[in-house]
Amino acid sequence: MLFVVDFDGTLSLRDTVDAMLERFADPSWEDVEKEWLDGKITAVQCMQKQLHMVKTDHAKLEDFFRNIQLDISFLPFYEYVSQFAKLAIVSDGLDHAIDVAMKNADFPNLPVYANKLHFVTDGIDMSWPHKNPNCNAGNGVCKCKVAQDLSSGEKPVILIGDGKSDACLAKSADVVFAKGSLIKYCEANNIPHIKFQTFADVLAEVKAWPEDARNNFACLSA
Ligand SMILES: [Mg+2]
Ligand SMILES: [Zn+2]
């Protein structure tokens, strides 16, 4: 069993990239965001444009990353499911922001698959180690490809997410926990999903699964 956990808006209370742009970028970042949400540009094009709008220094960003607020109910969830499942954070956000936030909050040291953040003079840049040219979702991190590699065909793959970057995996995951705009996406595309707000909700649901459901996952998302 593999849990693919989104970071921004799922493990973190707010979208880290949005919060960073609000704080350090020209307000026109929101116009770029809208172009992405409207499907006019890809996530990669959107992030490239937006990150170049960030004007600040390394120390201020580190401080900002340390203050990212996480869903504290992730801890009991992790303690329970890590007894029988693999977990990974798979995010179309920034690897370094995730690492710093997790470490600062004393959260478990999970594998992180995200875009790579680089510090440059007066700002930041990004590279894409998990981009998949064969995925037409246009994300920096192709969550379906990462999930496929991590599970190596083993099932079930369980997605926990909230947004547009989770859409490509929502189609192929065996179980989908959804909040935010991912709920609307699942509804529009007839993808069975379980709604949640915090990891306490996810934990309650997983605990209610019959023991053998871990092997017979087809019944889980019904
Ligand atoms: Mg998210
Ligand atoms: Zn994909």
GROMACS .gro file of N, CA and C and ligand atoms in nm, residues 6-12 14-16 90-93 143 160-166 179 181, ligand 1:
model
   73
    6ASP      N    1   0.007   1.484  -0.110
    6ASP     CA    2   0.034   1.617  -0.163
    6ASP      C    3   0.083   1.706  -0.049
    7PHE      N    4   0.157   1.810  -0.080
    7PHE     CA    5   0.205   1.898   0.028
    7PHE      C    6   0.121   2.025   0.042
    8ASP      N    7   0.123   2.109  -0.061
    8ASP     CA    8   0.060   2.242  -0.049
    8ASP      C    9  -0.091   2.234  -0.036
    9GLY      N   10  -0.142   2.281   0.077
    9GLY     CA   11  -0.288   2.281   0.099
    9GLY      C   12  -0.339   2.147   0.150
   10THR      N   13  -0.249   2.046   0.155
   10THR     CA   14  -0.288   1.914   0.205
   10THR      C   15  -0.213   1.887   0.336
   11LEU      N   16  -0.081   1.876   0.328
   11LEU     CA   17  -0.001   1.862   0.450
   11LEU      C   18   0.023   2.000   0.512
   12SER      N   19   0.041   2.102   0.427
   12SER     CA   20   0.051   2.239   0.479
   12SER      C   21  -0.088   2.300   0.477
   14ARG      N   22  -0.175   2.606   0.416
   14ARG     CA   23  -0.193   2.697   0.303
   14ARG      C   24  -0.106   2.652   0.188
   15ASP      N   25  -0.135   2.699   0.068
   15ASP     CA   26  -0.048   2.673  -0.046
   15ASP      C   27   0.079   2.757  -0.029
   16THR      N   28   0.192   2.689  -0.011
   16THR     CA   29   0.318   2.757   0.018
   16THR      C   30   0.360   2.852  -0.093
   90VAL      N   31   0.457   1.390  -0.253
   90VAL     CA   32   0.475   1.416  -0.395
   90VAL      C   33   0.406   1.547  -0.425
   91SER      N   34   0.488   1.647  -0.461
   91SER     CA   35   0.437   1.784  -0.466
   91SER      C   36   0.484   1.855  -0.591
   92ASP      N   37   0.397   1.936  -0.650
   92ASP     CA   38   0.440   2.020  -0.761
   92ASP      C   39   0.489   2.155  -0.710
   93GLY      N   40   0.526   2.159  -0.583
   93GLY     CA   41   0.583   2.280  -0.524
   93GLY      C   42   0.734   2.270  -0.515
  143LYS      N   43   0.274   1.337  -1.106
  143LYS     CA   44   0.246   1.252  -0.990
  143LYS      C   45   0.214   1.109  -1.031
  160ILE      N   46  -0.376   1.146  -0.164
  160ILE     CA   47  -0.438   1.243  -0.074
  160ILE      C   48  -0.400   1.381  -0.127
  161GLY      N   49  -0.499   1.457  -0.175
  161GLY     CA   50  -0.463   1.584  -0.238
  161GLY      C   51  -0.577   1.683  -0.243
  162ASP      N   52  -0.545   1.801  -0.296
  162ASP     CA   53  -0.644   1.909  -0.294
  162ASP      C   54  -0.654   1.991  -0.422
  163GLY      N   55  -0.570   1.966  -0.522
  163GLY     CA   56  -0.572   2.065  -0.630
  163GLY      C   57  -0.544   2.012  -0.769
  164LYS      N   58  -0.518   2.108  -0.857
  164LYS     CA   59  -0.502   2.079  -0.999
  164LYS      C   60  -0.384   1.985  -1.027
  165SER      N   61  -0.277   1.997  -0.949
  165SER     CA   62  -0.160   1.912  -0.975
  165SER      C   63  -0.186   1.766  -0.938
  166ASP      N   64  -0.296   1.741  -0.866
  166ASP     CA   65  -0.329   1.603  -0.827
  166ASP      C   66  -0.414   1.533  -0.932
  179LYS      N   67  -0.985   1.708  -0.122
  179LYS     CA   68  -1.044   1.829  -0.069
  179LYS      C   69  -1.023   1.941  -0.169
  181SER      N   70  -1.032   2.202  -0.466
  181SER     CA   71  -1.075   2.194  -0.606
  181SER      C   72  -1.063   2.052  -0.662
  223MG      MG   73  -0.198   2.097  -0.315
   0.00000   0.00000   0.00000
